[in-house]
mmCIF file of C-alpha atoms in Angstrom:
data_model
loop_
_atom_site.group_PDB
_atom_site.id
_atom_site.type_symbol
_atom_site.label_atom_id
_atom_site.label_comp_id
_atom_site.label_asym_id
_atom_site.label_seq_id
_atom_site.Cartn_x
_atom_site.Cartn_y
_atom_site.Cartn_z
ATOM 1 C CA ASN J 1 -50.860 50.024 174.940
ATOM 2 C CA GLU J 2 -49.932 53.347 176.550
ATOM 3 C CA LYS J 3 -47.606 51.462 178.921
ATOM 4 C CA GLY J 4 -45.750 49.777 176.083
ATOM 5 C CA ARG J 5 -47.182 46.346 176.805
ATOM 6 C CA LEU J 6 -48.274 43.973 174.093
ATOM 7 C CA ASP J 7 -51.670 42.305 174.081
ATOM 8 C CA ALA J 8 -51.363 38.825 175.574
ATOM 9 C CA ALA J 9 -53.865 37.255 173.166
ATOM 10 C CA CYS J 10 -52.003 38.679 170.159
ATOM 11 C CA LEU J 11 -48.679 37.352 171.460
ATOM 12 C CA TYR J 12 -50.138 33.912 172.096
ATOM 13 C CA THR J 13 -51.695 33.797 168.628
ATOM 14 C CA ALA J 14 -48.437 34.952 167.037
ATOM 15 C CA GLY J 15 -46.674 32.075 168.778
ATOM 16 C CA LEU J 16 -49.221 29.577 167.450
ATOM 17 C CA CYS J 17 -48.601 30.939 163.947
ATOM 18 C CA GLY J 18 -44.825 30.568 164.250
ATOM 19 C CA VAL J 19 -44.051 34.286 164.439
ATOM 20 C CA ASN J 20 -40.663 34.717 166.111
ATOM 21 C CA GLU J 21 -40.144 38.478 165.927
ATOM 22 C CA VAL J 22 -42.568 41.041 167.385
ATOM 23 C CA TYR J 23 -42.132 44.815 167.815
ATOM 24 C CA ALA J 24 -43.930 46.713 170.577
ATOM 25 C CA MET J 25 -44.897 49.706 168.459
ATOM 26 C CA GLY J 26 -47.770 51.068 166.425
ATOM 27 C CA GLY J 27 -49.153 54.058 164.589
ATOM 28 C CA ALA J 28 -47.555 56.220 161.911
ATOM 29 C CA GLN J 29 -44.190 56.092 163.690
ATOM 30 C CA ALA J 30 -44.128 52.293 163.413
ATOM 31 C CA TRP J 31 -44.569 52.510 159.652
ATOM 32 C CA ALA J 32 -41.749 55.052 159.440
ATOM 33 C CA ALA J 33 -39.471 52.780 161.471
ATOM 34 C CA LEU J 34 -40.159 49.843 159.173
ATOM 35 C CA ALA J 35 -39.713 51.980 156.055
ATOM 36 C CA TYR J 36 -36.337 53.469 156.997
ATOM 37 C CA GLY J 37 -35.041 51.157 159.723
ATOM 38 C CA THR J 38 -33.686 52.160 163.135
ATOM 39 C CA GLU J 39 -31.078 50.835 165.557
ATOM 40 C CA SER J 40 -33.611 48.312 166.829
ATOM 41 C CA VAL J 41 -35.960 47.860 163.847
ATOM 42 C CA GLU J 42 -34.808 46.287 160.604
ATOM 43 C CA LYS J 43 -35.852 48.015 157.385
ATOM 44 C CA VAL J 44 -38.399 46.050 155.353
ATOM 45 C CA ASP J 45 -39.497 46.206 151.716
ATOM 46 C CA LYS J 46 -43.213 45.640 152.243
ATOM 47 C CA CYS J 47 -45.679 46.165 155.074
ATOM 48 C CA LEU J 48 -49.433 45.547 154.932
ATOM 49 C CA GLY J 49 -52.292 46.390 157.240
ATOM 50 C CA PRO J 50 -54.988 48.901 158.220
ATOM 51 C CA GLY J 51 -54.772 51.770 160.667
ATOM 52 C CA SER J 52 -56.003 55.185 161.720
ATOM 53 C CA LYS J 53 -56.195 58.253 159.503
ATOM 54 C CA TYR J 54 -52.643 59.057 160.624
ATOM 55 C CA VAL J 55 -51.438 55.627 159.514
ATOM 56 C CA ALA J 56 -53.227 56.092 156.177
ATOM 57 C CA ALA J 57 -51.423 59.424 155.702
ATOM 58 C CA ALA J 58 -48.080 57.881 156.680
ATOM 59 C CA LYS J 59 -48.530 55.091 154.142
ATOM 60 C CA ARG J 60 -49.054 57.643 151.376
ATOM 61 C CA LEU J 61 -45.968 59.602 152.409
ATOM 62 C CA LEU J 62 -43.833 56.445 152.614
ATOM 63 C CA SER J 63 -44.994 54.888 149.352
ATOM 64 C CA ASP J 64 -41.773 55.833 147.537
ATOM 65 C CA VAL J 65 -39.600 53.854 149.974
ATOM 66 C CA LEU J 66 -41.976 51.135 151.198
ATOM 67 C CA ASN J 67 -44.556 48.946 149.495
ATOM 68 C CA CYS J 68 -47.520 49.726 151.752
ATOM 69 C CA GLY J 69 -50.058 47.645 149.867
ATOM 70 C CA LEU J 70 -53.673 48.663 149.712
ATOM 71 C CA PRO J 71 -54.903 51.932 151.281
ATOM 72 C CA ALA J 72 -56.647 50.831 154.497
ATOM 73 C CA GLY J 73 -57.738 53.613 156.830
ATOM 74 C CA PRO J 74 -60.683 54.116 159.200
ATOM 75 C CA SER J 75 -63.512 51.575 158.974
ATOM 76 C CA GLU J 76 -66.461 52.158 156.637
ATOM 77 C CA SER J 77 -69.592 50.219 155.773
ATOM 78 C CA ILE J 78 -72.840 50.342 153.821
ATOM 79 C CA ILE J 79 -76.000 48.308 154.277
ATOM 80 C CA LEU J 80 -78.049 48.163 151.071
ATOM 81 C CA ALA J 81 -81.580 47.118 152.046
ATOM 82 C CA ASP J 82 -85.137 46.929 150.798
ATOM 83 C CA ALA J 83 -88.204 46.725 153.070
ATOM 84 C CA THR J 84 -87.684 43.078 154.087
ATOM 85 C CA PRO J 85 -85.050 43.016 156.883
ATOM 86 C CA ASP J 86 -85.635 43.466 160.605
ATOM 87 C CA PRO J 87 -84.958 47.144 161.460
ATOM 88 C CA VAL J 88 -83.516 46.190 164.859
ATOM 89 C CA ASP J 89 -80.947 43.944 163.200
ATOM 90 C CA ILE J 90 -80.078 46.653 160.681
ATOM 91 C CA ALA J 91 -79.553 49.137 163.520
ATOM 92 C CA ARG J 92 -77.329 46.674 165.368
ATOM 93 C CA ASN J 93 -75.166 46.188 162.286
ATOM 94 C CA LEU J 94 -74.786 49.939 161.812
ATOM 95 C CA LEU J 95 -73.629 50.187 165.430
ATOM 96 C CA VAL J 96 -71.076 47.430 164.827
ATOM 97 C CA GLU J 97 -69.266 49.624 162.332
ATOM 98 C CA ALA J 98 -69.926 52.968 164.015
ATOM 99 C CA GLU J 99 -68.349 51.899 167.313
ATOM 100 C CA HIS J 100 -64.909 51.584 165.696
ATOM 101 C CA GLY J 101 -64.224 55.297 166.083
ATOM 102 C CA SER J 102 -65.446 58.811 165.409
ATOM 103 C CA ASP J 103 -63.865 58.806 161.941
ATOM 104 C CA SER J 104 -65.685 55.652 160.809
ATOM 105 C CA ALA J 105 -68.536 55.595 158.284
ATOM 106 C CA ALA J 106 -71.758 53.595 158.674
ATOM 107 C CA LEU J 107 -74.513 54.102 156.097
ATOM 108 C CA LEU J 108 -77.885 52.546 155.403
ATOM 109 C CA ILE J 109 -79.086 52.902 151.815
ATOM 110 C CA THR J 110 -82.695 51.787 151.381
ATOM 111 C CA ASP J 111 -85.688 52.231 149.120
ATOM 112 C CA SER J 112 -88.049 51.825 152.097
ATOM 113 C CA GLU J 113 -88.981 54.996 153.955
ATOM 114 C CA LEU J 114 -90.639 52.907 156.674
ATOM 115 C CA LEU J 115 -87.467 50.883 157.270
ATOM 116 C CA ALA J 116 -85.442 54.100 157.400
ATOM 117 C CA GLN J 117 -87.733 55.574 160.057
ATOM 118 C CA GLU J 118 -87.714 52.439 162.212
ATOM 119 C CA VAL J 119 -83.943 52.010 161.984
ATOM 120 C CA SER J 120 -83.429 55.649 162.957
ATOM 121 C CA LYS J 121 -85.484 55.124 166.136
ATOM 122 C CA LYS J 122 -83.663 51.924 167.061
ATOM 123 C CA LEU J 123 -80.257 53.518 166.480
ATOM 124 C CA SER J 124 -80.970 56.100 169.156
ATOM 125 C CA GLU J 125 -82.247 53.496 171.616
ATOM 126 C CA LEU J 126 -79.462 50.970 171.119
ATOM 127 C CA GLY J 127 -76.681 53.536 170.784
ATOM 128 C CA ASP J 128 -77.566 55.203 174.078
ATOM 129 C CA ASN J 129 -77.101 51.868 175.860
ATOM 130 C CA LEU J 130 -73.485 51.441 174.768
ATOM 131 C CA PRO J 131 -70.684 52.156 177.260
ATOM 132 C CA GLU J 132 -68.218 54.972 176.703
ATOM 133 C CA PRO J 133 -66.279 55.689 174.583
ATOM 134 C CA ARG J 134 -68.321 53.619 172.112
ATOM 135 C CA ARG J 135 -71.491 55.634 172.727
ATOM 136 C CA THR J 136 -69.705 58.850 171.790
ATOM 137 C CA PHE J 137 -68.142 57.212 168.738
ATOM 138 C CA VAL J 138 -71.579 56.164 167.501
ATOM 139 C CA ALA J 139 -73.031 59.638 168.049
ATOM 140 C CA ASP J 140 -70.110 61.219 166.187
ATOM 141 C CA VAL J 141 -70.410 58.818 163.261
ATOM 142 C CA MET J 142 -74.162 59.251 162.898
ATOM 143 C CA SER J 143 -73.786 63.018 162.837
ATOM 144 C CA GLY J 144 -70.742 62.882 160.562
ATOM 145 C CA TYR J 145 -69.829 60.101 158.113
ATOM 146 C CA GLY J 146 -72.857 57.932 158.904
ATOM 147 C CA GLY J 147 -76.592 58.110 158.357
ATOM 148 C CA ILE J 148 -79.506 56.845 156.292
ATOM 149 C CA LEU J 149 -80.118 57.509 152.591
ATOM 150 C CA ILE J 150 -83.505 56.866 150.977
ATOM 151 C CA VAL J 151 -83.390 56.089 147.257
ATOM 152 C CA LYS J 152 -85.961 55.524 144.518
ATOM 153 C CA ASP J 153 -85.114 51.834 144.137
ATOM 154 C CA ILE J 154 -82.397 49.276 144.829
ATOM 155 C CA VAL J 155 -80.809 49.871 141.425
ATOM 156 C CA LYS J 156 -80.197 53.502 142.389
ATOM 157 C CA GLY J 157 -78.973 52.350 145.787
ATOM 158 C CA ALA J 158 -76.462 50.043 144.124
ATOM 159 C CA GLU J 159 -75.223 52.945 141.987
ATOM 160 C CA LEU J 160 -74.540 54.957 145.138
ATOM 161 C CA ALA J 161 -72.828 51.983 146.782
ATOM 162 C CA ASN J 162 -70.571 51.556 143.746
ATOM 163 C CA LEU J 163 -69.744 55.260 143.800
ATOM 164 C CA PHE J 164 -68.804 55.081 147.483
ATOM 165 C CA ALA J 165 -66.826 51.823 146.948
ATOM 166 C CA THR J 166 -67.072 50.920 150.592
ATOM 167 C CA GLU J 167 -64.842 48.646 152.635
ATOM 168 C CA HIS J 168 -67.753 46.497 153.906
ATOM 169 C CA LEU J 169 -71.042 46.101 152.024
ATOM 170 C CA GLN J 170 -73.991 44.176 153.430
ATOM 171 C CA ILE J 171 -76.819 43.327 151.008
ATOM 172 C CA ARG J 172 -80.135 42.850 152.814
ATOM 173 C CA THR J 173 -82.737 42.435 150.090
ATOM 174 C CA ALA J 174 -85.352 39.809 149.254
ATOM 175 C CA ASP J 175 -82.952 38.335 146.656
ATOM 176 C CA PRO J 176 -79.402 39.306 147.666
ATOM 177 C CA PHE J 177 -77.849 37.192 144.917
ATOM 178 C CA ALA J 178 -79.730 39.164 142.272
ATOM 179 C CA THR J 179 -78.685 42.433 143.916
ATOM 180 C CA LEU J 180 -75.083 41.209 143.933
ATOM 181 C CA GLY J 181 -75.094 41.479 140.142
ATOM 182 C CA LEU J 182 -75.493 45.252 140.477
ATOM 183 C CA ILE J 183 -72.336 45.673 142.578
ATOM 184 C CA THR J 184 -68.934 46.391 141.062
ATOM 185 C CA ASN J 185 -67.045 48.196 143.844
ATOM 186 C CA ALA J 186 -66.740 46.877 147.402
ATOM 187 C CA GLY J 187 -63.953 45.429 149.493
ATOM 188 C CA GLU J 188 -66.197 42.800 151.052
ATOM 189 C CA ILE J 189 -69.789 41.832 150.186
ATOM 190 C CA LEU J 190 -71.971 40.074 152.760
ATOM 191 C CA LEU J 191 -75.154 38.489 151.407
ATOM 192 C CA GLY J 192 -78.399 37.962 153.261
ATOM 193 C CA ASP J 193 -79.616 38.101 156.837
ATOM 194 C CA ASN J 194 -77.160 35.606 158.340
ATOM 195 C CA VAL J 195 -73.809 37.357 157.829
ATOM 196 C CA PRO J 196 -73.594 40.232 160.329
ATOM 197 C CA PHE J 197 -70.548 42.483 160.159
ATOM 198 C CA SER J 198 -69.321 40.950 163.428
ATOM 199 C CA ALA J 199 -69.195 37.447 161.933
ATOM 200 C CA ALA J 200 -67.273 38.725 158.922
ATOM 201 C CA ASN J 201 -64.803 40.517 161.185
ATOM 202 C CA TYR J 202 -64.113 37.546 163.416
ATOM 203 C CA SER J 203 -65.101 34.126 162.195
ATOM 204 C CA VAL J 204 -66.126 33.500 158.584
ATOM 205 C CA GLY J 205 -62.594 33.443 157.168
ATOM 206 C CA ALA J 206 -62.828 36.455 154.858
ATOM 207 C CA ASN J 207 -59.844 38.786 155.151
ATOM 208 C CA ALA J 208 -60.602 41.910 157.164
ATOM 209 C CA VAL J 209 -57.757 43.965 155.664
ATOM 210 C CA LEU J 210 -59.744 45.743 152.964
ATOM 211 C CA PRO J 211 -59.446 48.921 150.859
ATOM 212 C CA THR J 212 -61.062 52.092 152.234
ATOM 213 C CA GLY J 213 -61.554 55.661 151.057
ATOM 214 C CA GLY J 214 -63.081 54.655 147.717
ATOM 215 C CA ASN J 215 -60.070 52.517 146.822
ATOM 216 C CA ALA J 216 -62.211 49.406 146.348
ATOM 217 C CA ARG J 217 -62.623 50.744 142.802
ATOM 218 C CA THR J 218 -59.114 49.529 142.011
ATOM 219 C CA TRP J 219 -57.911 47.468 145.006
ATOM 220 C CA SER J 220 -58.893 44.098 146.469
ATOM 221 C CA GLY J 221 -58.524 42.836 150.017
ATOM 222 C CA VAL J 222 -55.232 41.398 151.239
ATOM 223 C CA SER J 223 -54.607 37.772 150.239
ATOM 224 C CA VAL J 224 -51.747 35.293 150.035
ATOM 225 C CA GLY J 225 -51.028 36.752 146.603
ATOM 226 C CA ASP J 226 -49.916 40.014 148.211
ATOM 227 C CA PHE J 227 -46.981 38.170 149.774
ATOM 228 C CA LYS J 228 -45.805 36.747 146.464
ATOM 229 C CA LYS J 229 -44.186 38.311 143.411
ATOM 230 C CA ARG J 230 -43.484 37.182 139.871
ATOM 231 C CA SER J 231 -40.598 37.457 137.426
ATOM 232 C CA SER J 232 -40.895 36.937 133.677
ATOM 233 C CA VAL J 233 -38.501 34.212 132.481
ATOM 234 C CA VAL J 234 -37.944 34.001 128.700
ATOM 235 C CA TYR J 235 -35.972 31.602 126.505
ATOM 236 C CA LEU J 236 -35.963 31.592 122.678
ATOM 237 C CA SER J 237 -34.418 29.094 120.312
ATOM 238 C CA GLU J 238 -32.618 30.431 117.229
ATOM 239 C CA SER J 239 -35.619 29.609 115.072
ATOM 240 C CA GLY J 240 -37.899 31.227 117.618
ATOM 241 C CA LEU J 241 -36.104 34.553 117.437
ATOM 242 C CA GLU J 242 -35.765 34.231 113.679
ATOM 243 C CA ASN J 243 -39.546 34.072 113.417
ATOM 244 C CA LEU J 244 -40.023 37.131 115.619
ATOM 245 C CA ARG J 245 -37.158 39.492 114.980
ATOM 246 C CA SER J 246 -38.376 41.159 111.779
ATOM 247 C CA HIS J 247 -41.649 42.074 113.472
ATOM 248 C CA ALA J 248 -39.823 43.342 116.549
ATOM 249 C CA ALA J 249 -37.419 45.332 114.366
ATOM 250 C CA THR J 250 -40.351 46.988 112.606
ATOM 251 C CA LEU J 251 -41.855 48.050 115.944
ATOM 252 C CA ALA J 252 -38.489 49.316 117.193
ATOM 253 C CA GLY J 253 -38.027 51.391 114.055
ATOM 254 C CA TYR J 254 -41.530 52.821 114.320
ATOM 255 C CA GLU J 255 -40.894 53.889 117.929
ATOM 256 C CA GLY J 256 -37.578 55.534 117.008
ATOM 257 C CA PHE J 257 -35.111 53.185 118.719
ATOM 258 C CA PRO J 258 -32.393 52.549 116.111
ATOM 259 C CA ALA J 259 -30.130 50.560 118.468
ATOM 260 C CA HIS J 260 -33.004 48.228 119.275
ATOM 261 C CA GLN J 261 -33.754 47.827 115.571
ATOM 262 C CA ARG J 262 -30.114 47.292 114.560
ATOM 263 C CA ALA J 263 -29.574 44.611 117.228
ATOM 264 C CA LEU J 264 -32.474 42.650 115.797
ATOM 265 C CA ILE J 265 -31.538 43.134 112.126
ATOM 266 C CA ASP J 266 -27.874 42.173 112.702
ATOM 267 C CA TRP J 267 -28.604 39.305 115.094
ATOM 268 C CA THR J 268 -27.694 36.427 112.734
ATOM 269 C CA ALA J 269 -24.285 37.831 111.748
ATOM 270 C CA ALA J 270 -23.421 38.832 115.299
ATOM 271 C CA GLY J 271 -24.519 35.478 116.679
ATOM 272 C CA LYS J 272 -22.504 33.452 114.171
ATOM 273 C CA SER J 273 -19.388 35.588 114.491
ATOM 274 C CA GLY J 274 -19.361 34.935 118.241
ATOM 275 C CA ARG J 275 -19.200 31.158 117.823
#
């Protein structure tokens, strides 16, 4: 926090997980320290996690010296709904995402004008009852990166959702599994009326470090695989290379690499002379 103190719950949880090294720092400057190293912070090769718009900018600037993983900036969400869900519940879920900060995005895309009208009314009522600074955050989001879009049908709504490629996508239709087949770009997809954004953030086990800013088109959420890497290991027997080398030599010659080609053509003589 502003006094340089670490959150007690985070420290306790880190201890349970076996973490034995914790730095009291955050923000863009923390990423810079990890990228370059300081007298008290050891340089690292890879660092993953979300952050503010300043952290997102820092990650882009540091990408040549640090593997920053997926782009994960301010929170964003879309609810894709038909006329079936409860408008109060839809409004509550929009507030869940909007209260993150003024630079968050919280959108409802629906083919029901009636649902849109009812949700709009409930947003004002419920948002005004939030304490500060969350109330101001919600007002900023709903007049900025948030709002309600009315579309011709759910197919068109899915097209818009795919174009946005949101971090969190909630599908609230009569048949969410059928609607799921229309979605190609989203960091996280929550199906049906029983998976509120809050549950996904805290308790269902899905990773909450997800791509933002349209990057769900090419990125997935953080997983164990992000902490692993692979090396190609190749062994060929003499007969194995003998079967391949003429084809490889042809490709090398076509691409204009004579040394590559010569090494393959002369392999037998060179190999035997070295014995």
